[in-house]
Every structure is written in C-alpha cells, then in structure tokens.
XYZ file of C-alpha atoms in Angstrom:
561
model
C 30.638 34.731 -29.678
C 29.812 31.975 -32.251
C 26.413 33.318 -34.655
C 23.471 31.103 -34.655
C 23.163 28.502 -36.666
C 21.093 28.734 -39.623
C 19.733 26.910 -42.633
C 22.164 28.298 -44.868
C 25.202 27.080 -42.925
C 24.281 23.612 -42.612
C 24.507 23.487 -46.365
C 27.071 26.273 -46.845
C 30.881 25.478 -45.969
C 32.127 27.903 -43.593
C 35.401 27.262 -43.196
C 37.217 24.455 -44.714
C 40.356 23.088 -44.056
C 42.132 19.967 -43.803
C 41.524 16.935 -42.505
C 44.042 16.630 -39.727
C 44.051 12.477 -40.882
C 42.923 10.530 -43.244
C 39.963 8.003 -43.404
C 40.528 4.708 -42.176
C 40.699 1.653 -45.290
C 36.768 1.195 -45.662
C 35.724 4.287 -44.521
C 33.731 6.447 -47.435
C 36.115 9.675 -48.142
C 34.491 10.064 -51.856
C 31.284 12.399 -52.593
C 31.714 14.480 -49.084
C 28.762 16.082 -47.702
C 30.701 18.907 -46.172
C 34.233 19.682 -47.457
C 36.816 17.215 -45.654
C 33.960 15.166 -43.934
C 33.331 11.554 -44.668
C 29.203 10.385 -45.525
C 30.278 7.447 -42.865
C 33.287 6.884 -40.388
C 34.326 5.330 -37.650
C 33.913 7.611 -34.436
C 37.207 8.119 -33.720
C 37.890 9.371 -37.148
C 34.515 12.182 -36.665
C 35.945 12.696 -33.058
C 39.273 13.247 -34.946
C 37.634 15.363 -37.762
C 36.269 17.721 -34.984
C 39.442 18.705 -33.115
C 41.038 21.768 -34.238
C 44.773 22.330 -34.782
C 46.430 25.339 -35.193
C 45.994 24.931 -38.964
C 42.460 23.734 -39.255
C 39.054 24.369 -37.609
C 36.382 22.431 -38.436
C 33.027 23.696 -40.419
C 29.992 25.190 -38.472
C 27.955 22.476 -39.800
C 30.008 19.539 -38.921
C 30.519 20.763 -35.578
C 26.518 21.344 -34.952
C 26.003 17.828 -36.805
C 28.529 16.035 -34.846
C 27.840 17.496 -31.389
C 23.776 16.817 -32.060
C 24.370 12.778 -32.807
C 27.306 12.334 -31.028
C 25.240 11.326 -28.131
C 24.104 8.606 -29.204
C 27.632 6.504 -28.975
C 29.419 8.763 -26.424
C 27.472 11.105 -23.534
C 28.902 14.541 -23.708
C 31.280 14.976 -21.057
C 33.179 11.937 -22.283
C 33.531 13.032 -25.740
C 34.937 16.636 -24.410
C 37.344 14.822 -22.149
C 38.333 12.984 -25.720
C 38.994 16.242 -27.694
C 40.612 17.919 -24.660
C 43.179 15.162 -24.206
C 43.374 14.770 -28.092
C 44.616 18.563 -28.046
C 47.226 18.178 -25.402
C 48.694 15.211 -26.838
C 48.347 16.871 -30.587
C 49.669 20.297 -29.479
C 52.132 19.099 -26.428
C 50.440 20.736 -24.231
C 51.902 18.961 -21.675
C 55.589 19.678 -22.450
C 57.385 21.754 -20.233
C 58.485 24.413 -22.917
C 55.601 25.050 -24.855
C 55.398 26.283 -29.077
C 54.624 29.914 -28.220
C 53.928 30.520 -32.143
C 52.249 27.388 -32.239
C 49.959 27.832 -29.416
C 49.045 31.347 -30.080
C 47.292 30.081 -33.949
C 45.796 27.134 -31.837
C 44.456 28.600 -28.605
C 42.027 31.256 -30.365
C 40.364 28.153 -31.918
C 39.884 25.948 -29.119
C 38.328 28.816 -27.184
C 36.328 29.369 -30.155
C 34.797 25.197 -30.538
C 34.259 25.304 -26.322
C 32.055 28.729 -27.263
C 30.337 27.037 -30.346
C 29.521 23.893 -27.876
C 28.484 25.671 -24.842
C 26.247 28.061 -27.129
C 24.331 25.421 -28.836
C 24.078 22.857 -25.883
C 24.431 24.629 -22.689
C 23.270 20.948 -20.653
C 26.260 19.428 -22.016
C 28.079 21.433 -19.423
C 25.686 20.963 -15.999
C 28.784 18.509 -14.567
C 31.510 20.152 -12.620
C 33.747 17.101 -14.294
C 32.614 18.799 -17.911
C 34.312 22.196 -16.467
C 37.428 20.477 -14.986
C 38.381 19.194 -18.540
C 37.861 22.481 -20.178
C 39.670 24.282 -17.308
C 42.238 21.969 -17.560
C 42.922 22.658 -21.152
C 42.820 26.420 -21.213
C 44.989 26.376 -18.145
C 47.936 24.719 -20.047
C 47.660 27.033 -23.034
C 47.324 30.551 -20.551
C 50.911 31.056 -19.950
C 51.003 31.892 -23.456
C 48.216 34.648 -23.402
C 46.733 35.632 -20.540
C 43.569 36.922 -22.803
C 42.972 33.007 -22.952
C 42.086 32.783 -19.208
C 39.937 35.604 -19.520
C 37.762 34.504 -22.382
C 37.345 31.480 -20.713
C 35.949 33.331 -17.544
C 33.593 35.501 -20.257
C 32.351 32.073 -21.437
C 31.982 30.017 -17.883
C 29.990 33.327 -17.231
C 27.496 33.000 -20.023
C 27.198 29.398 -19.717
C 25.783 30.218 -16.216
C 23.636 32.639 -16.949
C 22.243 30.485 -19.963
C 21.467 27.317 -17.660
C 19.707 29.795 -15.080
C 17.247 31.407 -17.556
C 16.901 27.720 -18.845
C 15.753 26.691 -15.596
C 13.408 29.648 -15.055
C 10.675 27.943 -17.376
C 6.887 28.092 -15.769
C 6.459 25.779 -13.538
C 4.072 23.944 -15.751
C 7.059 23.021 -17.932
C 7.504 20.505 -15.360
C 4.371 19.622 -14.153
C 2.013 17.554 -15.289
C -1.712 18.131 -15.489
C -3.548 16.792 -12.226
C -7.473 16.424 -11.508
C -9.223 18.224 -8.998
C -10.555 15.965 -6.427
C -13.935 16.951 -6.304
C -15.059 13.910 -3.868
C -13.060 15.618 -1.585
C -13.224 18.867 -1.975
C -14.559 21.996 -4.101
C -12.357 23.521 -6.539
C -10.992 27.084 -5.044
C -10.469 28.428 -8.146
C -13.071 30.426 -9.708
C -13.421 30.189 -13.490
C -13.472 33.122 -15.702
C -14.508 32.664 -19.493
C -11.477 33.971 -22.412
C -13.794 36.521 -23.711
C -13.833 38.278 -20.390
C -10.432 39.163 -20.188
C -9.267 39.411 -24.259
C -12.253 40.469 -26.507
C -10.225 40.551 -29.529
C -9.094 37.411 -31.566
C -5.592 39.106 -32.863
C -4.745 39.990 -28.986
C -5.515 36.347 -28.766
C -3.339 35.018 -31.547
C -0.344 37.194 -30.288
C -0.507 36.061 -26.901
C -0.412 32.542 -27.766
C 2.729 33.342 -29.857
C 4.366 34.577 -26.965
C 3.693 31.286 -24.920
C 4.153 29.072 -27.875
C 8.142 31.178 -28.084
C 8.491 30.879 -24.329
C 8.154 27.028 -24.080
C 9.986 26.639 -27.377
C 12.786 28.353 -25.986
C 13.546 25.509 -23.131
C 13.665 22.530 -25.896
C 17.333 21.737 -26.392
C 18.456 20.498 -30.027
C 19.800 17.608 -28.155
C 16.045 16.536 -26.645
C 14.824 15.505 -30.621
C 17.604 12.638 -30.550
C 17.038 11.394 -27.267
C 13.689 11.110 -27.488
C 13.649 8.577 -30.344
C 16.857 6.374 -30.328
C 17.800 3.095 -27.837
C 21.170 2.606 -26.340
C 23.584 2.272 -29.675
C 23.978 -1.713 -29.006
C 28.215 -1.447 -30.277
C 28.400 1.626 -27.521
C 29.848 0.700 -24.480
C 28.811 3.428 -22.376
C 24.941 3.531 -20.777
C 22.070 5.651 -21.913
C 23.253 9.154 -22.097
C 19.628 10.704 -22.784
C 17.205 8.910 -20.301
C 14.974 11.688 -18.362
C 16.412 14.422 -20.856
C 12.945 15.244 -22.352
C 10.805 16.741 -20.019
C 10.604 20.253 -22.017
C 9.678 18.464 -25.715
C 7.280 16.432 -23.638
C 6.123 19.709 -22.019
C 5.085 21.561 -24.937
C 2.952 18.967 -26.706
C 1.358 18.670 -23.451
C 0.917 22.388 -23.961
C -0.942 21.327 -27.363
C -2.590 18.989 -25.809
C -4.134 21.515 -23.116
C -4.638 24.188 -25.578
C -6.992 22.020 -27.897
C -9.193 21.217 -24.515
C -9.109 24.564 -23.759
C -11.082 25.842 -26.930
C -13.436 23.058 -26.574
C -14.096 23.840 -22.750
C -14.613 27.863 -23.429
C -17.133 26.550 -26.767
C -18.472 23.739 -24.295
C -18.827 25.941 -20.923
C -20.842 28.667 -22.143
C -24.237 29.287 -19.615
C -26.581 32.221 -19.343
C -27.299 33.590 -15.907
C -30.026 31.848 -13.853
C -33.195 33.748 -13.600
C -33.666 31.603 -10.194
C -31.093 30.423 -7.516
C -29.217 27.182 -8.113
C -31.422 24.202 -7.731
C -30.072 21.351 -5.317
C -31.688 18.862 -8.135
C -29.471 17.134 -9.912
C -29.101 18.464 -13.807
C -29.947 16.276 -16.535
C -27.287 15.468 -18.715
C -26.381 13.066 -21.474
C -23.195 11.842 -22.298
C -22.117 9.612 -25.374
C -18.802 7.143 -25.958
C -15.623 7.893 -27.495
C -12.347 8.545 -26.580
C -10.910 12.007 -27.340
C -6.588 12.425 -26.732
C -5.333 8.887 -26.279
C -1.562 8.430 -24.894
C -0.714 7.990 -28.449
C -3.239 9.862 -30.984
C -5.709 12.342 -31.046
C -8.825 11.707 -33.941
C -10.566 14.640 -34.578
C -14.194 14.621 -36.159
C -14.797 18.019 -38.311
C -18.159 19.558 -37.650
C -21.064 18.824 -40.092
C -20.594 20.396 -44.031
C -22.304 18.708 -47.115
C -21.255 15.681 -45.890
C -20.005 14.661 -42.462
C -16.273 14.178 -43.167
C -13.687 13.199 -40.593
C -10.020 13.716 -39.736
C -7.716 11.387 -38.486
C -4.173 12.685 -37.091
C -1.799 11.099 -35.019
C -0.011 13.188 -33.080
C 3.237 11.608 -32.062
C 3.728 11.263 -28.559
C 0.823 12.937 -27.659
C 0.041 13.054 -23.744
C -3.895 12.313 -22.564
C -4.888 15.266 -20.322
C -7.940 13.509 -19.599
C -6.419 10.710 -17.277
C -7.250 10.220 -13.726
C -10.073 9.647 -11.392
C -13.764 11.070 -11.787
C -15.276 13.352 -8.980
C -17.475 12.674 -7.236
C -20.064 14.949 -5.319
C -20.814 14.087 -1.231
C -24.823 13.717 -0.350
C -25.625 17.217 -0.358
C -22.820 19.063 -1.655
C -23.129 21.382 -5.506
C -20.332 21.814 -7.213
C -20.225 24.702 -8.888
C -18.035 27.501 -10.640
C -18.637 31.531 -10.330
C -18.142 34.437 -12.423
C -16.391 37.210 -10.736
C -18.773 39.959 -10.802
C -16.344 42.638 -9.947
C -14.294 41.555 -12.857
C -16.760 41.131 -15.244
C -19.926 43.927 -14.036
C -21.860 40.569 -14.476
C -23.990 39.071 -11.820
C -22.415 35.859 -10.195
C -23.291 32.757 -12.124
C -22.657 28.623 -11.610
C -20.985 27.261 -14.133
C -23.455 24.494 -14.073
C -26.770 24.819 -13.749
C -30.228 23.188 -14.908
C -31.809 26.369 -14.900
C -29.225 28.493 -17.315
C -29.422 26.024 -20.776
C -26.808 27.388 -23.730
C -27.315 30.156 -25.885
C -26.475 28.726 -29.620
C -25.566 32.617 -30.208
C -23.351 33.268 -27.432
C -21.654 29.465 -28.366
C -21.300 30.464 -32.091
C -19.873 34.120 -31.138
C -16.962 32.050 -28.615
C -16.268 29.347 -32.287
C -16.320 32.564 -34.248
C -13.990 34.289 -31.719
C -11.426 31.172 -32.111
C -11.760 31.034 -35.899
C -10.502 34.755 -35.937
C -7.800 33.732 -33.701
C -6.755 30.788 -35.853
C -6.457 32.909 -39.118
C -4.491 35.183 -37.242
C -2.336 32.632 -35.587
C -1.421 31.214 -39.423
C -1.129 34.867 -40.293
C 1.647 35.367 -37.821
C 3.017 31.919 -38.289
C 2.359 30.189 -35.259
C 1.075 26.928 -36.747
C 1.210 24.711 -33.717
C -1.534 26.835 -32.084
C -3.062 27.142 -35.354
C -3.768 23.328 -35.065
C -4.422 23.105 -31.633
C -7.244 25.744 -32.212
C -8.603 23.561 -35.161
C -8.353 20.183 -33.422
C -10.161 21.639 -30.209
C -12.998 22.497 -32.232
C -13.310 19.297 -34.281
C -13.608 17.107 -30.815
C -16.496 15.457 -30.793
C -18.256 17.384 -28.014
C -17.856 20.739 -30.180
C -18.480 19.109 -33.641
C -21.730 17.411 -32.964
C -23.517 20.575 -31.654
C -25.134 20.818 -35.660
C -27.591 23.811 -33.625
C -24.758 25.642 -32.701
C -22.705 25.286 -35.809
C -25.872 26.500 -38.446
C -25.564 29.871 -36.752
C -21.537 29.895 -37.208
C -19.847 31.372 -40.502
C -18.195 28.742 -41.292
C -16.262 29.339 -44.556
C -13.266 30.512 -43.059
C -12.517 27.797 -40.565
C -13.323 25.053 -43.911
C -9.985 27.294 -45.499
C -8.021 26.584 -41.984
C -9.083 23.167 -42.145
C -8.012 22.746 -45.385
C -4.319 24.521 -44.532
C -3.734 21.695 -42.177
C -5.896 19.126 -43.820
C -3.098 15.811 -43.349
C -3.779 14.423 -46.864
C -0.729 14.054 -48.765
C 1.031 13.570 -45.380
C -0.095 17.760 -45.232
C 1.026 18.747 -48.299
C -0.905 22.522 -47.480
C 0.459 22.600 -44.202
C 3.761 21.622 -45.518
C 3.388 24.189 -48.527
C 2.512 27.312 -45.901
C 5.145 26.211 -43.834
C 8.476 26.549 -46.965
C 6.062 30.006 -47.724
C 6.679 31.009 -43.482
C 10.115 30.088 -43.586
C 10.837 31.743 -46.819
C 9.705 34.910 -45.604
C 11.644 34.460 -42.156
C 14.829 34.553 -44.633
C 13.908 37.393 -46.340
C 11.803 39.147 -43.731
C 12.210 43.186 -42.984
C 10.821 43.278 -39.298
C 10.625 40.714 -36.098
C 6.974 39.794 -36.874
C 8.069 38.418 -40.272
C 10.785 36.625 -38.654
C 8.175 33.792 -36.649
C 8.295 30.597 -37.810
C 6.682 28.187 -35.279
C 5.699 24.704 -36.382
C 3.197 22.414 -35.506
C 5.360 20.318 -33.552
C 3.740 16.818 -33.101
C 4.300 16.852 -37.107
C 8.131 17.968 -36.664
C 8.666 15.068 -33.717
C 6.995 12.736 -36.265
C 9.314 13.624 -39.427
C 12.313 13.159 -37.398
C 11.262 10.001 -35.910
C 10.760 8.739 -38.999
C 13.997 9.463 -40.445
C 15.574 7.980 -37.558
C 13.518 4.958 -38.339
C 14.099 5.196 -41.727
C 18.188 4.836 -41.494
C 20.140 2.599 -39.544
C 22.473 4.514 -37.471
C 25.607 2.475 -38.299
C 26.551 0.655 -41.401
C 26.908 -3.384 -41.661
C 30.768 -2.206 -41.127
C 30.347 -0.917 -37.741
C 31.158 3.068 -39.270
C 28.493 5.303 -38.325
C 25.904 7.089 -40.991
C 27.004 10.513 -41.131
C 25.059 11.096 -43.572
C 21.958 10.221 -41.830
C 22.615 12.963 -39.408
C 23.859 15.582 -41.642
C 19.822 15.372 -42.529
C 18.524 14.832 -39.048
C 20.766 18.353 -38.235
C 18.905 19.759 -41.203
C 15.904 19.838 -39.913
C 16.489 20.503 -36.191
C 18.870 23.519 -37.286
C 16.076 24.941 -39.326
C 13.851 24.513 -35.600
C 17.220 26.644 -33.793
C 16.208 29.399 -35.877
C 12.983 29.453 -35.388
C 12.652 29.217 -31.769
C 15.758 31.680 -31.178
C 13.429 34.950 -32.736
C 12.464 37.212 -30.140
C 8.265 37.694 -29.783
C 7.713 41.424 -31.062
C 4.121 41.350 -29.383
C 4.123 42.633 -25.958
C 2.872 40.609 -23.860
C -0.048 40.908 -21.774
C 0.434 39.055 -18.048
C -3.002 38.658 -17.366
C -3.931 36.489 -20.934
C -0.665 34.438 -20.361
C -1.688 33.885 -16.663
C -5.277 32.379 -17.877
C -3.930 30.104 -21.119
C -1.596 28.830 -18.309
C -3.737 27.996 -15.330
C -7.467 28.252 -16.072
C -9.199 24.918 -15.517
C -10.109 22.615 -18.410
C -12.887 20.257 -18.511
C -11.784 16.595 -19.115
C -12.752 14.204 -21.750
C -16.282 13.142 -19.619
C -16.247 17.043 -18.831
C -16.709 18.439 -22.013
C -19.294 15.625 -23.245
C -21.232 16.406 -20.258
C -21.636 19.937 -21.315
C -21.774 18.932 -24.590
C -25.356 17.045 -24.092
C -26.439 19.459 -21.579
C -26.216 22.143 -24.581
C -27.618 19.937 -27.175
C -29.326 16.694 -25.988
C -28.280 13.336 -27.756
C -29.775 12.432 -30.699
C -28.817 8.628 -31.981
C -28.047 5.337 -30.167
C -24.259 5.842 -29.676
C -24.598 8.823 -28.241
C -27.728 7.917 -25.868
C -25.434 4.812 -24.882
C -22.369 6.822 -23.697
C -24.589 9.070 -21.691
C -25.722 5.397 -19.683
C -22.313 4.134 -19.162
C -22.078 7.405 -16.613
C -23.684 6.783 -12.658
C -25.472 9.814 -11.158
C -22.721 10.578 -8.699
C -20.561 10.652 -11.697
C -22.854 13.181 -13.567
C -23.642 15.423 -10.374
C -19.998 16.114 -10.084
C -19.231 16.597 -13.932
C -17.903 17.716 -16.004
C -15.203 17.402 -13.631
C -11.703 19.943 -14.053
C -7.833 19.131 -14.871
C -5.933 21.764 -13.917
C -2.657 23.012 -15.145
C 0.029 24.174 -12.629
C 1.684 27.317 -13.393
C-alpha cells in the first residue's frame, strides 16, 4: 500500500525519473519544482508527466499535486479514462502478443498509481464507469501475471471498505441545525448542564479532540479546491465539484455550534426555585446585535483595563441562529428539567422568574471552559481552542461585568492572546509551526495531534487561490500555484490521519453532539435575565422583542445526531 503523504515528501523527490516527453515550445521546463516537472504546462503534457512507463514512475508529490488540481480542468473519471487509454496505446496493450518483459516492469507500477489514487481520493472512484476503466486496464496486462488480478481485487476491496466508513459519519455531518417549533409544540428533550456529566476540564478537552478527529476524518483533500474555484472558463467539461462540500461545510458548522454551546452552558445557569414555577411571564431584557452572520462572526472580549474588541472573520462561516422565533400558546410554559435521577438534584425549569443566576456558579462554568481551553491548546486541538474563546467573547457572555469580577481571568487574557488575529495571528500561527514541529518529532500518539483552527486554514487557501491565476496568459496551467496549494492541504492529510489516543467517553460525545443550544435571541434573553441592561443600546434591543416572543425565549436550535 502507498504511505501517507507527508510534509516532507511534497518537498522531497521520491522517485525521479524521466520525463516520458518533452515540454511543448513555450512551456517552462527551466527551474523545476519537482525533478522532471514543469512550474507551468499544458494539461496534456501534466496528464502525460503522470503516466508511468515501465521505465519511469512519477514522484509522490507530483502525483498528490496533480490529482488534487486536476479537477479543476478535467472531473476525475475522465482524466483516469485518459491515463488508462494513454497506457494501452503507450504499452500496446492492445496487441495480440503482448511484451511479457515489458509488461512485467510496467504492470507493478500501474497497480501501484491506481493504489496511490484510490488511497488519497477514495470519491474519485464512487462511479461504476471509474471501475470499468481500471478493470479494463488490469485485465489486458493479467495474462502476464496473474498476481496483477489479484492486487487489483485487494485494492477494489479497500476502496470499498474506505467509502463505507466514509459514509458512516454522524448524522449531523449532514444535517443542518433546525429550530424547535415551540409555537407548536414543547421541546421533548430534557436539557442537562456539561458539568453534570464531565466535571473535569481535561476530560473535556480530550473529548472534544476526539470529535474534532472524527469530523476531520470525512473532509476529502479534494473538498478545499472545490469549495473555492468557478468552472475553469478554457475547460470544456461542466463543474466537476458542485455539492462536493457538505463535510468542510459540516465541521465549521461544528465550530459554529460549539462556540454557542459555551455561551448557552455560561448563559443557562439557574438555581432551583424555592417555589413552583409561576405562570407570570419572566422579565427579561434583551439588547441588539448580531452574533454569527452567514459570513463572519465579531467577537467582543469581556471587560479588562479597557474594553477591547476582536474582530474575526471566519470564512464561510454558517449562522446557527437562523429561523423562526417560538412562540408560546395562551397558557402554555415552556420550560426545560433537570433529570433528578441523573443528577441527585431536585427537578428544576430552565427558566424561571423565581431562580435568578448565581454569579458564582456562572464564574465556576467560564472557569470550567478556560481549563478546557488551555488544555485543548495543550493537546493541540486549536479549532476548539477558538471556538471555546469566541463562545465566551459573544456579547451575551462578555457583558455580564458581575459575573466576570468573580472569574480568574489571567489565564483566558494568555488564550486570548494565543489566538489574538493581529498580524493576521502571528501567535496562533507561531503555536501552530511549534504543534507541528513536535508532531514530526513526537515519541507517543498524543504528541502526534495537530488540529487547526480551520476557518483560518479555508481562509489561507482561498486566498492563495485568489492570489494566482490558475492559467497563464498562454493558456498553460500554473503548476506552480498548486505545488503550494498541495503544500498546505498535505500538511492537513497528516494531521487529520493521527489516530485519537484518548478513549473516548460515549456519553460526553453524545451531549457535544445533540444537546440543545440557545439561539442568538436565546442567549441575550438569558443574558439580561442574569444581569439586567444597563445603557441605551442594550435597553433598545430588549424593546425590539414582543411578549410572546420573550415568553417563549430563549428559544432552542437543535443539532441532529
């Protein structure tokens, strides 16, 4: 089987050989990026350079760079169809009397390019025409060797078994967040709070790891090009990458639900009620501002010396707080129970007027994430790292100045600082060389995790795709442009490929997953309830809301599992 590609082979030559041709007149041979490849070509010179012969294979790194940006002139099963007819017609495959000697230095290295392909980018192969041309090919070369036939079985056999696991993702890889109707009905679920179930902020950080590996897992190397790039306007062929995305969408939606997640369990916290739930309606407040647009997320940091403020685009982010507001029917609480038998706590609505915040237990739940966020860069999970940090800097969480005195606050000011984005995040960026450094060198599987905060990954790459034309004014294509794009997503391979040494715990998975969230109107609801509103803006926001609106509040999303 073909190793996994790592950083050092998409700089280190693997094995170089000839170029089975030459470069076209105008095509640029000099100052070769990888030994025998050109920095720009046409693509039937780079479809050329990846064939093998018996006398040549091409390099690990061309192969992963080619196959990754390939698909942006030619869709997959068309290009194999190309290199499959290119090595009948090179080899004479279709002769009756076939180069025994010749076949038997070839056929070894075919077998070995289909293995490198359907390794790296299993989807390639979902078509039954994909599996005809490869089928077709080995079949001519088998009377030679019958061990060909049977390594192509091995390989058809662990292609299968790859797609399956691929498509045995949680559900909530492919669903999206939905509201609870509340005008309709009352949410089934009952709501339990994090500490109840995992105590301990490490347990916390671990777990996350282990969900942040499992959805990383399901991105394909091929999903970072097609999420970016337009139909190549000299390609002939239509879009080969529309509706190829869903699992890169997936996880920043994942973000996206983990940073509303901290602020709910900061947000949600109420004591008991000395007295049974009143059918009054609670007094809330509610103030303006939108938290997790379609586009960015702008995260205010909580009160220091001076009120400071962080603005972060996350690329592609996806607003979890979309959709339609409960409402409550004349007569009807909503409301949200503890499970005493779980818990050895006595039953308690989630909201009530009689059960107002305890600062404490709200500072004990920020602490408890701050814990979990050192840990998380500890391990090197950064993406949940930010998503931590960026749930406690929305508003709601921020402007509770009460809550925040009694919090100690100099370690989360050193996370903030890690992943502060000035200098386009030079600290982040820093850590992150300092994680992957160790990941090279590391001596056990927990030194081996490298996950990045992702939004910042999809943004680089988008950038460098905006940053270089794809083809040059003569029509060749800018190999050298994707030797850089393969870079970086080759470096992401790695990463995502280490197996989680934490064992994982089923029930802490099973809440991150599917626990209910308060939306954006949710959590300011709570917010005010906790600490009442204290200028104009924020007495304003609470105005824009009607009283069937706030009786219902703060209404739940809730994430499909």
């Amino acid at each position: 089987m073909p190793q996994t590609l790592s950083t050092s082979d998409m700089v280190t030559p693997s094995s170089p050989g000839p170029l089975p041709t030459k470069p076209t007149d105008g095509e640029q041979a000099h100052q070769p990026l990888l030994v025998g490849a050109p920095s720009s070509a046409s693509l039937d010179t780079l479809i050329q350079h990846l064939v093998p012969t018996a006398d040549y294979y091409p390099e690990k790194a061309y192969i992963f760079t080619f196959l990754l940006s390939s698909r942006l002139f030619i869709e997959p099963r068309e290009l194999l169809a190309r290199v499959c007819h290119l090595c009948i017609e090179q080899q004479q495959l279709d002769m009756p009397v076939l180069d025994k000697a010749r076949v038997r230095k070839f056929g070894p290295k075919l077998l070995q390019l289909l293995a490198e392909w359907m390794e790296t980018f299993p989807r390639d192969f979902q078509e039954e025409s994909t599996i005809g041309h490869m089928k077709d090919v080995v079949g001519r070369i088998a009377p030679c060797d019958e061990a060909y036939r049977r390594r192509m079985h091995q390989l058809l056999q662990a292609l299968h078994q790859k797609l399956a696991a691929l498509g045995q993702g949680p559900e909530s890889l492919l669903c999206a967040d939905k509201p609870i109707a509340y005008r309709t009905k009352t949410p089934a679920s009952i709501h339990r709070e994090l500490l109840g179930i995992c105590s301990d902020p490490y347990t916390l950080a671990q777990q996350l790891t282990h969900v942040e590996l499992e959805r990383l897992r399901h991105i394909g190397p091929e999903e970072f090009v097609q999420a970016f790039v337009n139909k190549d306007p000299l390609a002939s062929t239509k879009p080969c990458f529309s509706d190829k995305t869903k699992n890169l969408e997936a996880y920043v939606k994942w973000f996206n639900r983990l940073c509303y997640l901290v602020a709910t369990e900061i947000c949600m916290q109420r004591d008991p009620p000395l007295s049974p739930l009143s059918t009054s309606r609670p007094r809330v407040h509610m103030t303006q501002g939108k938290i997790g647009g379609s586009m960015c997320a702008r995260w205010s940091f909580p009160e220091a010396d001076a009120a400071t403020e962080l603005g972060c685009e996350v690329f592609m982010g996806v607003n979890t707080c979309d959709g339609e507001r409960g409402r409550s029917r004349p007569g009807q609480e909503e409301k949200l129970a503890c499970d005493a038998s779980a818990y050895g706590t006595v039953s308690c609505p989630l909201w009530c007027p009689h059960g107002p915040a305890k600062k404490k237990r709200r500072a004990q739940v920020m602490e408890f994430f701050i814990d979990a966020a050192r840990e998380c860069f500890n391990i090197g999970n950064f993406n949940s790292l930010m998503a931590i940090v960026s749930g406690m800097n929305m508003s709601p969480v921020s402007r509770l100045k009460k809550t925040w005195a009694k919090v100690k606050t100099a370690k989360f000011f050193i996370l903030e600082h890690q992943m502060d984005p000035t200098g386009n995040f030079c600290n982040y960026r820093t850590a992150l060389r300092g994680a992957a450094h160790r990941s090279l060198t590391a001596h056990s599987s927990r030194e081996k995790i490298v996950i990045p905060f992702f939004s910042l990954l999809i943004k680089d790459i988008y950038f460098l795709n905006e940053g270089c034309a794809n083809r040059l004014p003569n029509g060749h294509i800018n190999f050298e442009k994707f030797l850089e794009l393969a870079k970086q997503v080759g470096e992401f391979i790695t990463w995502k490929q280490v197996e989680c040494p934490f064992e994982q715990d089923p029930i802490i998975t099973h809440y991150l997953y599917t626990t209910p969230i308060f939306s954006e109107d949710g959590l300011y609801l709570a917010s005010y309830e906790s600490e009442s509103p204290e200028n104009h803006t924020e007495k304003e926001r609470w105005k824009t809301l009607s009283p069937a609106q706030t009786l219902a509040s703060p209404r739940l999303l809730r994430s499909h599992t």
